[in-house]
Amino acid sequence: MSDPVLDRAQAWSAFDAAAAASASARIVDQFAADPDRLARLSLEAAGLYLDMSKQSWTREGFEACLALAQASGLVERRAALFGGEAVNGTEGRAVLHTALRAPDGANDHALGEPVSAEVEAVRAEMKTYAVAVRSGAAAGATGRRFEAIVHVGIGGSDLGPRLVWDALKPLDPAIDLRFVANIDPRDMAEALTGLDPETTLVVVVSKTFTTQETLANAEAAKAWLAAGLSGKGIEAHFIGVTAAPDKAAAFGCGRTFAFRDWVGGRYSLWSAVSLSCAAALGWEAFQGLLDGAAAMDRHFAEAPLERNAPVLMALAQVWNVDGLGCTARTVAPYAHALRRLPSFLQQLEMESNGKRVHRDGTPVTRQTCPVVFGEPGTNGQHAFFQQIHQGPQTVPAEFVIVARTHGEAPESPLWANALAQGQALMLGKTADQARSEMLAAGTDAAEADRLAPHRAFPGNRPSTAIVMDRLTPQALGALLALYEHKTFVEGVIWDINSFDQWGVELGKVLAKAILTDVVAGGPSQALDPSTGALMARLMNPSPD
């Protein structure tokens, strides 16, 4: 039997050799060199169409990426994920967000414990309550039906549901849904403006029910309800979603919906964490979201690696990061409703794979997750696209394109821009081409010579296109699950734990210590000089 560590090392060596050999290859030339490139690097998965033919890999580079995935034990790690094994090694937990969207009758286990019956029970409870809120059967303390929901959470308890609401909400919703995440009181003030406590439901989402920002905002919301309801019947307006229901009840939540610790925060939107969306959008929409994600789960679990959408997405990123040295990636959704997708992916990918040690604790020797950023197209074209077209560093791009964003007609002016951006990034324009264009337009030869370098584009910059016909709940579910599994595959190849986030915890601990100093009246000697001076200034701001 071969040594798996040696096999992996050999695969990385072959990967590096392929990257070096193809460093000067141009993407556009690969279509002639590899006639079946488009067919080989485009596929349909769970209602999405992916075109990865504009990525930078040559055929040899692509084969080296596949060999690396196999040598990294991807097939075995994928089986461990779906099998409910402790893939989160630092916390000894299974990672089973896939179980949350599995259809009724599934047989999922977390560390050997059956969980499907519990998932189905919570899902049924969510459905019953969501339907009751929409119908008015579940009403406020005065008997009036709920007209607004204020969702209080942060991080994974906020970004996913917020994205889902923005993506799927009707123009004139029957129930208005507002989100509060920032501990800045202004955020809560904006969310509550214009609302009536008698017709407002507050949903507090916190996995541990100890998150400082969430609890501070929950206290503010509870005080607002108490003032508006004269302290009576607040519990009917105050719902908790948590893995610690006893703490939520002690806090004053009249009802709680639970999820387990095998659901990571940034993977939790499929659980009761999205109760507010299920109520505001309607259960049919939320069920569609689950169904779309489940379809992508089946594709990821069953499709061969070379025709597996999350695998190919991950391999392209590994190729760009570790083969070509790209340290950033931009995501441009060409649909206004998906405007929060880049923010969602920042947490999903950078919190998951922004790691500096392998699973065994040894330091990584390669780059891991790049910086992820983006804005909706066409807004981004008038902001940072200048950088990705003509800046000295290569920034791979991802275009998420919706054919029909509003109404029946395809939004051709919108998606034409997306296609043009991908084409321009790949083709570029030489200085000679720019000079010829200016001369043909009547520009003086000397002026054309002067301006040509400014109008040249290097091109050969990679991009991926993800296309859907409409932004349905099913399509959105498939898209988000695609990115979840992509992130997992990258973690397997980099041999890191994608499911812990200790870097988040350090800041929380230090914030509590600083607040202790604030209560004590000033900086303690334990603080460094800079932090102490900043605290003193903020505690005693200059008069207006």
Short mmCIF file of N, CA and C in Angstrom, two decimals, residues 205-361:
data_model
loop_
_atom_site.label_atom_id
_atom_site.label_comp_id
_atom_site.label_asym_id
_atom_site.label_seq_id
_atom_site.Cartn_x
_atom_site.Cartn_y
_atom_site.Cartn_z
N VAL A 205 -31.50 35.40 17.55
CA VAL A 205 -30.80 34.21 17.08
C VAL A 205 -29.37 34.23 17.60
N SER A 206 -29.04 33.24 18.40
CA SER A 206 -27.68 33.12 18.93
C SER A 206 -27.44 31.66 19.28
N LYS A 207 -26.40 31.08 18.71
CA LYS A 207 -26.14 29.66 18.94
C LYS A 207 -25.95 29.38 20.43
N THR A 208 -25.15 30.19 21.10
CA THR A 208 -24.85 29.96 22.52
C THR A 208 -25.69 30.82 23.45
N PHE A 209 -26.35 31.82 22.90
CA PHE A 209 -27.06 32.85 23.66
C PHE A 209 -26.14 33.54 24.67
N THR A 210 -24.89 33.71 24.23
CA THR A 210 -23.92 34.47 25.03
C THR A 210 -23.23 35.54 24.19
N THR A 211 -23.55 35.63 22.89
CA THR A 211 -22.87 36.59 22.02
C THR A 211 -23.16 38.02 22.47
N GLN A 212 -22.10 38.75 22.75
CA GLN A 212 -22.23 40.06 23.37
C GLN A 212 -23.11 41.01 22.56
N GLU A 213 -22.83 41.11 21.25
CA GLU A 213 -23.57 42.06 20.43
C GLU A 213 -25.05 41.69 20.36
N THR A 214 -25.32 40.41 20.19
CA THR A 214 -26.70 39.97 20.06
C THR A 214 -27.48 40.20 21.35
N LEU A 215 -26.87 39.89 22.49
CA LEU A 215 -27.57 40.07 23.76
C LEU A 215 -27.82 41.54 24.05
N ALA A 216 -26.86 42.40 23.70
CA ALA A 216 -27.07 43.83 23.91
C ALA A 216 -28.24 44.33 23.06
N ASN A 217 -28.31 43.89 21.81
CA ASN A 217 -29.41 44.30 20.95
C ASN A 217 -30.74 43.68 21.40
N ALA A 218 -30.68 42.45 21.90
CA ALA A 218 -31.90 41.80 22.40
C ALA A 218 -32.45 42.55 23.61
N GLU A 219 -31.57 43.02 24.48
CA GLU A 219 -32.01 43.80 25.63
C GLU A 219 -32.70 45.09 25.17
N ALA A 220 -32.13 45.72 24.16
CA ALA A 220 -32.72 46.96 23.65
C ALA A 220 -34.09 46.69 23.05
N ALA A 221 -34.21 45.58 22.30
CA ALA A 221 -35.50 45.24 21.69
C ALA A 221 -36.53 44.90 22.76
N LYS A 222 -36.09 44.20 23.81
CA LYS A 222 -37.01 43.83 24.88
C LYS A 222 -37.50 45.08 25.62
N ALA A 223 -36.60 46.03 25.83
CA ALA A 223 -37.00 47.27 26.50
C ALA A 223 -38.00 48.05 25.65
N TRP A 224 -37.79 48.05 24.33
CA TRP A 224 -38.71 48.74 23.42
C TRP A 224 -40.10 48.09 23.46
N LEU A 225 -40.13 46.75 23.45
CA LEU A 225 -41.40 46.05 23.55
C LEU A 225 -42.09 46.33 24.88
N ALA A 226 -41.30 46.29 25.96
CA ALA A 226 -41.88 46.52 27.29
C ALA A 226 -42.51 47.90 27.39
N ALA A 227 -41.84 48.88 26.82
CA ALA A 227 -42.37 50.25 26.87
C ALA A 227 -43.65 50.37 26.04
N GLY A 228 -43.67 49.70 24.89
CA GLY A 228 -44.82 49.82 24.02
C GLY A 228 -46.01 48.98 24.44
N LEU A 229 -45.74 47.92 25.21
CA LEU A 229 -46.82 47.03 25.64
C LEU A 229 -47.13 47.18 27.12
N SER A 230 -46.55 48.20 27.73
CA SER A 230 -46.73 48.44 29.17
C SER A 230 -46.32 47.22 29.99
N GLY A 231 -45.32 46.51 29.50
CA GLY A 231 -44.77 45.38 30.23
C GLY A 231 -45.60 44.13 30.21
N LYS A 232 -46.68 44.10 29.43
CA LYS A 232 -47.61 42.96 29.46
C LYS A 232 -47.49 42.14 28.17
N GLY A 233 -47.36 40.82 28.33
CA GLY A 233 -47.40 39.92 27.18
C GLY A 233 -46.20 39.99 26.27
N ILE A 234 -45.07 40.44 26.81
CA ILE A 234 -43.88 40.57 25.97
C ILE A 234 -43.48 39.24 25.37
N GLU A 235 -43.66 38.15 26.14
CA GLU A 235 -43.16 36.85 25.70
C GLU A 235 -43.79 36.42 24.36
N ALA A 236 -44.99 36.87 24.06
CA ALA A 236 -45.60 36.52 22.77
C ALA A 236 -44.90 37.18 21.60
N HIS A 237 -44.13 38.22 21.89
CA HIS A 237 -43.42 38.98 20.85
C HIS A 237 -41.93 38.66 20.82
N PHE A 238 -41.47 37.72 21.64
CA PHE A 238 -40.03 37.55 21.85
C PHE A 238 -39.69 36.07 21.69
N ILE A 239 -39.04 35.72 20.58
CA ILE A 239 -38.74 34.34 20.23
C ILE A 239 -37.23 34.13 20.22
N GLY A 240 -36.78 32.98 20.71
CA GLY A 240 -35.36 32.65 20.70
C GLY A 240 -35.07 31.50 19.76
N VAL A 241 -33.96 31.59 19.03
CA VAL A 241 -33.47 30.49 18.19
C VAL A 241 -32.04 30.23 18.63
N THR A 242 -31.78 29.02 19.15
CA THR A 242 -30.51 28.80 19.83
C THR A 242 -30.22 27.31 20.02
N ALA A 243 -28.96 27.02 20.28
CA ALA A 243 -28.57 25.68 20.71
C ALA A 243 -28.55 25.60 22.24
N ALA A 244 -28.93 26.70 22.90
CA ALA A 244 -28.98 26.74 24.37
C ALA A 244 -30.35 27.26 24.79
N PRO A 245 -31.41 26.47 24.61
CA PRO A 245 -32.77 26.95 24.87
C PRO A 245 -33.01 27.37 26.31
N ASP A 246 -32.30 26.76 27.27
CA ASP A 246 -32.49 27.16 28.66
C ASP A 246 -32.06 28.60 28.88
N LYS A 247 -30.97 29.01 28.23
CA LYS A 247 -30.50 30.39 28.37
C LYS A 247 -31.47 31.37 27.70
N ALA A 248 -32.03 30.95 26.58
CA ALA A 248 -33.00 31.83 25.89
C ALA A 248 -34.25 32.02 26.75
N ALA A 249 -34.72 30.94 27.36
CA ALA A 249 -35.89 31.04 28.22
C ALA A 249 -35.61 31.94 29.42
N ALA A 250 -34.42 31.78 30.01
CA ALA A 250 -34.05 32.61 31.16
C ALA A 250 -33.95 34.08 30.77
N PHE A 251 -33.62 34.34 29.51
CA PHE A 251 -33.49 35.71 29.03
C PHE A 251 -34.87 36.37 28.86
N GLY A 252 -35.90 35.55 28.71
CA GLY A 252 -37.24 36.10 28.57
C GLY A 252 -37.95 35.74 27.28
N CYS A 253 -37.36 34.82 26.50
CA CYS A 253 -38.02 34.41 25.26
C CYS A 253 -39.23 33.55 25.59
N GLY A 254 -40.37 33.91 25.03
CA GLY A 254 -41.59 33.16 25.31
C GLY A 254 -41.62 31.81 24.64
N ARG A 255 -40.84 31.65 23.58
CA ARG A 255 -40.78 30.39 22.86
C ARG A 255 -39.40 30.26 22.23
N THR A 256 -38.89 29.04 22.15
CA THR A 256 -37.57 28.83 21.55
C THR A 256 -37.64 27.75 20.50
N PHE A 257 -36.77 27.89 19.50
CA PHE A 257 -36.58 26.88 18.46
C PHE A 257 -35.11 26.49 18.50
N ALA A 258 -34.84 25.21 18.48
CA ALA A 258 -33.49 24.73 18.75
C ALA A 258 -32.78 24.28 17.49
N PHE A 259 -31.45 24.35 17.54
CA PHE A 259 -30.61 23.64 16.59
C PHE A 259 -29.38 23.16 17.35
N ARG A 260 -28.69 22.19 16.80
CA ARG A 260 -27.63 21.48 17.54
C ARG A 260 -26.25 22.05 17.24
N ASP A 261 -25.27 21.61 18.07
CA ASP A 261 -23.92 22.14 17.90
C ASP A 261 -23.20 21.56 16.69
N TRP A 262 -23.82 20.60 15.98
CA TRP A 262 -23.22 20.13 14.73
C TRP A 262 -23.66 21.00 13.55
N VAL A 263 -24.30 22.11 13.85
CA VAL A 263 -24.63 23.11 12.83
C VAL A 263 -23.74 24.32 13.08
N GLY A 264 -22.76 24.55 12.22
CA GLY A 264 -21.91 25.72 12.36
C GLY A 264 -22.65 26.99 12.03
N GLY A 265 -22.29 28.09 12.67
CA GLY A 265 -23.01 29.34 12.49
C GLY A 265 -23.15 29.76 11.04
N ARG A 266 -22.05 29.72 10.29
CA ARG A 266 -22.11 30.18 8.90
C ARG A 266 -22.75 29.16 7.97
N TYR A 267 -23.13 28.01 8.52
CA TYR A 267 -23.83 26.98 7.74
C TYR A 267 -25.26 26.77 8.27
N SER A 268 -25.76 27.71 9.05
CA SER A 268 -26.97 27.45 9.82
C SER A 268 -28.24 28.02 9.21
N LEU A 269 -28.18 28.68 8.07
CA LEU A 269 -29.37 29.33 7.55
C LEU A 269 -30.46 28.33 7.19
N TRP A 270 -30.07 27.04 7.07
CA TRP A 270 -31.04 26.00 6.71
C TRP A 270 -31.85 25.54 7.92
N SER A 271 -31.53 26.04 9.08
CA SER A 271 -32.15 25.61 10.34
C SER A 271 -33.17 26.63 10.80
N ALA A 272 -33.55 26.53 12.06
CA ALA A 272 -34.46 27.51 12.65
C ALA A 272 -33.87 28.91 12.66
N VAL A 273 -32.59 29.04 12.38
CA VAL A 273 -31.96 30.37 12.26
C VAL A 273 -32.71 31.22 11.23
N SER A 274 -33.30 30.58 10.23
CA SER A 274 -34.05 31.31 9.21
C SER A 274 -35.56 31.29 9.47
N LEU A 275 -35.95 31.10 10.73
CA LEU A 275 -37.37 31.12 11.07
C LEU A 275 -38.04 32.42 10.61
N SER A 276 -37.36 33.53 10.80
CA SER A 276 -37.94 34.82 10.41
C SER A 276 -38.20 34.86 8.91
N CYS A 277 -37.28 34.27 8.11
CA CYS A 277 -37.48 34.23 6.66
C CYS A 277 -38.65 33.32 6.31
N ALA A 278 -38.75 32.17 6.99
CA ALA A 278 -39.84 31.24 6.71
C ALA A 278 -41.19 31.90 6.98
N ALA A 279 -41.26 32.73 8.02
CA ALA A 279 -42.52 33.41 8.33
C ALA A 279 -42.80 34.56 7.35
N ALA A 280 -41.77 35.33 7.03
CA ALA A 280 -41.98 36.51 6.19
C ALA A 280 -42.13 36.16 4.71
N LEU A 281 -41.45 35.11 4.26
CA LEU A 281 -41.52 34.71 2.86
C LEU A 281 -42.64 33.70 2.59
N GLY A 282 -42.97 32.95 3.62
CA GLY A 282 -43.92 31.85 3.45
C GLY A 282 -43.17 30.53 3.40
N TRP A 283 -43.82 29.48 3.93
CA TRP A 283 -43.12 28.20 4.05
C TRP A 283 -42.76 27.62 2.68
N GLU A 284 -43.57 27.83 1.69
CA GLU A 284 -43.28 27.27 0.37
C GLU A 284 -41.94 27.76 -0.15
N ALA A 285 -41.66 29.04 0.05
CA ALA A 285 -40.38 29.59 -0.40
C ALA A 285 -39.22 28.98 0.38
N PHE A 286 -39.39 28.85 1.70
CA PHE A 286 -38.30 28.28 2.51
C PHE A 286 -38.08 26.81 2.14
N GLN A 287 -39.15 26.07 1.92
CA GLN A 287 -39.00 24.67 1.52
C GLN A 287 -38.30 24.57 0.17
N GLY A 288 -38.60 25.48 -0.74
CA GLY A 288 -37.91 25.51 -2.03
C GLY A 288 -36.42 25.73 -1.87
N LEU A 289 -36.06 26.61 -0.94
CA LEU A 289 -34.64 26.85 -0.64
C LEU A 289 -33.97 25.56 -0.19
N LEU A 290 -34.62 24.84 0.73
CA LEU A 290 -34.08 23.57 1.21
C LEU A 290 -33.96 22.56 0.07
N ASP A 291 -34.97 22.51 -0.79
CA ASP A 291 -34.97 21.54 -1.88
C ASP A 291 -33.82 21.81 -2.86
N GLY A 292 -33.58 23.08 -3.16
CA GLY A 292 -32.48 23.41 -4.07
C GLY A 292 -31.14 23.03 -3.50
N ALA A 293 -30.95 23.27 -2.20
CA ALA A 293 -29.70 22.90 -1.55
C ALA A 293 -29.54 21.38 -1.53
N ALA A 294 -30.63 20.66 -1.26
CA ALA A 294 -30.57 19.20 -1.23
C ALA A 294 -30.20 18.64 -2.60
N ALA A 295 -30.68 19.28 -3.65
CA ALA A 295 -30.31 18.84 -5.00
C ALA A 295 -28.82 19.01 -5.24
N MET A 296 -28.25 20.12 -4.76
CA MET A 296 -26.80 20.31 -4.90
C MET A 296 -26.04 19.32 -4.02
N ASP A 297 -26.58 18.99 -2.85
CA ASP A 297 -25.96 17.98 -2.00
C ASP A 297 -25.84 16.65 -2.75
N ARG A 298 -26.92 16.25 -3.42
CA ARG A 298 -26.90 14.99 -4.16
C ARG A 298 -25.87 15.03 -5.28
N HIS A 299 -25.83 16.16 -5.98
CA HIS A 299 -24.83 16.30 -7.05
C HIS A 299 -23.41 16.17 -6.49
N PHE A 300 -23.14 16.88 -5.41
CA PHE A 300 -21.80 16.85 -4.81
C PHE A 300 -21.44 15.45 -4.34
N ALA A 301 -22.40 14.74 -3.77
CA ALA A 301 -22.13 13.42 -3.23
C ALA A 301 -21.96 12.37 -4.32
N GLU A 302 -22.59 12.56 -5.48
CA GLU A 302 -22.66 11.49 -6.47
C GLU A 302 -21.86 11.74 -7.74
N ALA A 303 -21.67 12.98 -8.15
CA ALA A 303 -21.03 13.25 -9.44
C ALA A 303 -19.54 12.93 -9.38
N PRO A 304 -18.97 12.39 -10.46
CA PRO A 304 -17.52 12.17 -10.49
C PRO A 304 -16.77 13.48 -10.34
N LEU A 305 -15.58 13.43 -9.79
CA LEU A 305 -14.85 14.65 -9.46
C LEU A 305 -14.69 15.56 -10.67
N GLU A 306 -14.44 15.00 -11.84
CA GLU A 306 -14.17 15.83 -13.02
C GLU A 306 -15.43 16.49 -13.56
N ARG A 307 -16.62 16.09 -13.08
CA ARG A 307 -17.88 16.69 -13.50
C ARG A 307 -18.68 17.15 -12.29
N ASN A 308 -17.99 17.54 -11.25
CA ASN A 308 -18.60 17.89 -9.98
C ASN A 308 -18.44 19.39 -9.76
N ALA A 309 -19.56 20.12 -9.74
CA ALA A 309 -19.50 21.58 -9.72
C ALA A 309 -18.72 22.14 -8.53
N PRO A 310 -19.02 21.75 -7.27
CA PRO A 310 -18.24 22.30 -6.16
C PRO A 310 -16.76 21.93 -6.25
N VAL A 311 -16.45 20.74 -6.73
CA VAL A 311 -15.05 20.31 -6.86
C VAL A 311 -14.33 21.18 -7.87
N LEU A 312 -14.94 21.41 -9.03
CA LEU A 312 -14.28 22.22 -10.05
C LEU A 312 -14.11 23.67 -9.59
N MET A 313 -15.11 24.20 -8.90
CA MET A 313 -14.99 25.56 -8.37
C MET A 313 -13.82 25.65 -7.40
N ALA A 314 -13.70 24.66 -6.54
CA ALA A 314 -12.62 24.64 -5.55
C ALA A 314 -11.26 24.49 -6.23
N LEU A 315 -11.17 23.59 -7.19
CA LEU A 315 -9.90 23.37 -7.87
C LEU A 315 -9.44 24.61 -8.61
N ALA A 316 -10.38 25.34 -9.20
CA ALA A 316 -10.00 26.59 -9.87
C ALA A 316 -9.40 27.58 -8.88
N GLN A 317 -9.99 27.65 -7.69
CA GLN A 317 -9.45 28.58 -6.69
C GLN A 317 -8.07 28.13 -6.21
N VAL A 318 -7.90 26.84 -5.96
CA VAL A 318 -6.59 26.35 -5.53
C VAL A 318 -5.55 26.61 -6.62
N TRP A 319 -5.93 26.40 -7.87
CA TRP A 319 -5.02 26.67 -8.98
C TRP A 319 -4.62 28.14 -9.01
N ASN A 320 -5.60 29.02 -8.85
CA ASN A 320 -5.32 30.45 -8.91
C ASN A 320 -4.47 30.91 -7.72
N VAL A 321 -4.79 30.38 -6.53
CA VAL A 321 -4.09 30.82 -5.32
C VAL A 321 -2.69 30.22 -5.25
N ASP A 322 -2.59 28.91 -5.35
CA ASP A 322 -1.31 28.24 -5.12
C ASP A 322 -0.52 27.99 -6.39
N GLY A 323 -1.19 28.04 -7.54
CA GLY A 323 -0.47 27.88 -8.79
C GLY A 323 -0.05 29.20 -9.39
N LEU A 324 -0.93 30.21 -9.31
CA LEU A 324 -0.67 31.50 -9.96
C LEU A 324 -0.38 32.62 -8.98
N GLY A 325 -0.51 32.36 -7.68
CA GLY A 325 -0.18 33.38 -6.68
C GLY A 325 -1.22 34.47 -6.52
N CYS A 326 -2.48 34.19 -6.85
CA CYS A 326 -3.54 35.19 -6.69
C CYS A 326 -3.96 35.23 -5.22
N THR A 327 -4.02 36.41 -4.64
CA THR A 327 -4.33 36.54 -3.22
C THR A 327 -5.72 37.13 -2.97
N ALA A 328 -6.47 37.37 -4.03
CA ALA A 328 -7.82 37.93 -3.88
C ALA A 328 -8.70 37.36 -4.98
N ARG A 329 -10.02 37.39 -4.75
CA ARG A 329 -11.00 36.97 -5.74
C ARG A 329 -12.22 37.87 -5.61
N THR A 330 -12.77 38.29 -6.73
CA THR A 330 -13.97 39.11 -6.67
C THR A 330 -15.18 38.32 -7.15
N VAL A 331 -16.32 38.56 -6.50
CA VAL A 331 -17.58 37.93 -6.86
C VAL A 331 -18.55 39.05 -7.24
N ALA A 332 -19.06 38.98 -8.47
CA ALA A 332 -19.95 40.02 -8.97
C ALA A 332 -21.29 39.41 -9.36
N PRO A 333 -22.30 39.51 -8.49
CA PRO A 333 -23.62 39.01 -8.86
C PRO A 333 -24.34 40.01 -9.75
N TYR A 334 -24.69 39.60 -10.96
CA TYR A 334 -25.43 40.48 -11.85
C TYR A 334 -26.93 40.29 -11.61
N ALA A 335 -27.31 40.65 -10.40
CA ALA A 335 -28.71 40.64 -9.96
C ALA A 335 -28.76 41.44 -8.67
N HIS A 336 -29.55 42.48 -8.67
CA HIS A 336 -29.64 43.34 -7.49
C HIS A 336 -30.05 42.55 -6.26
N ALA A 337 -30.91 41.55 -6.43
CA ALA A 337 -31.40 40.77 -5.30
C ALA A 337 -30.29 39.97 -4.63
N LEU A 338 -29.18 39.74 -5.33
CA LEU A 338 -28.05 38.99 -4.76
C LEU A 338 -26.95 39.92 -4.27
N ARG A 339 -27.28 41.16 -3.99
CA ARG A 339 -26.26 42.13 -3.63
C ARG A 339 -25.50 41.77 -2.35
N ARG A 340 -26.08 40.94 -1.48
CA ARG A 340 -25.39 40.58 -0.25
C ARG A 340 -24.59 39.29 -0.39
N LEU A 341 -24.58 38.69 -1.56
CA LEU A 341 -23.82 37.46 -1.74
C LEU A 341 -22.34 37.62 -1.43
N PRO A 342 -21.66 38.70 -1.89
CA PRO A 342 -20.24 38.83 -1.53
C PRO A 342 -20.00 38.87 -0.02
N SER A 343 -20.85 39.55 0.72
CA SER A 343 -20.68 39.61 2.17
C SER A 343 -20.87 38.22 2.79
N PHE A 344 -21.87 37.50 2.31
CA PHE A 344 -22.10 36.14 2.79
C PHE A 344 -20.89 35.26 2.53
N LEU A 345 -20.31 35.39 1.33
CA LEU A 345 -19.16 34.56 0.98
C LEU A 345 -17.90 34.96 1.74
N GLN A 346 -17.81 36.23 2.10
CA GLN A 346 -16.67 36.63 2.92
C GLN A 346 -16.63 35.82 4.21
N GLN A 347 -17.78 35.69 4.87
CA GLN A 347 -17.78 34.91 6.09
C GLN A 347 -17.62 33.43 5.80
N LEU A 348 -18.40 32.91 4.86
CA LEU A 348 -18.36 31.48 4.56
C LEU A 348 -16.94 31.03 4.25
N GLU A 349 -16.27 31.74 3.38
CA GLU A 349 -14.97 31.28 2.91
C GLU A 349 -13.81 31.75 3.78
N MET A 350 -13.81 33.02 4.16
CA MET A 350 -12.65 33.54 4.90
C MET A 350 -12.65 33.09 6.35
N GLU A 351 -13.84 32.92 6.95
CA GLU A 351 -13.88 32.39 8.31
C GLU A 351 -13.61 30.89 8.31
N SER A 352 -14.01 30.21 7.26
CA SER A 352 -13.79 28.77 7.19
C SER A 352 -12.34 28.44 6.88
N ASN A 353 -11.77 29.10 5.88
CA ASN A 353 -10.47 28.67 5.36
C ASN A 353 -9.36 29.69 5.55
N GLY A 354 -9.61 30.73 6.34
CA GLY A 354 -8.54 31.67 6.67
C GLY A 354 -7.70 31.10 7.82
N LYS A 355 -6.97 30.04 7.55
CA LYS A 355 -6.25 29.29 8.58
C LYS A 355 -4.77 29.21 8.26
N ARG A 356 -3.95 29.09 9.31
CA ARG A 356 -2.51 29.05 9.15
C ARG A 356 -1.88 27.75 9.63
N VAL A 357 -2.69 26.81 10.08
CA VAL A 357 -2.14 25.51 10.47
C VAL A 357 -2.97 24.40 9.83
N HIS A 358 -2.30 23.27 9.60
CA HIS A 358 -2.99 22.09 9.09
C HIS A 358 -3.84 21.47 10.19
N ARG A 359 -4.57 20.43 9.81
CA ARG A 359 -5.44 19.76 10.78
C ARG A 359 -4.65 19.16 11.94
N ASP A 360 -3.38 18.82 11.69
CA ASP A 360 -2.57 18.25 12.78
C ASP A 360 -1.84 19.31 13.58
N GLY A 361 -2.08 20.60 13.29
CA GLY A 361 -1.48 21.69 14.05
C GLY A 361 -0.17 22.21 13.50
#
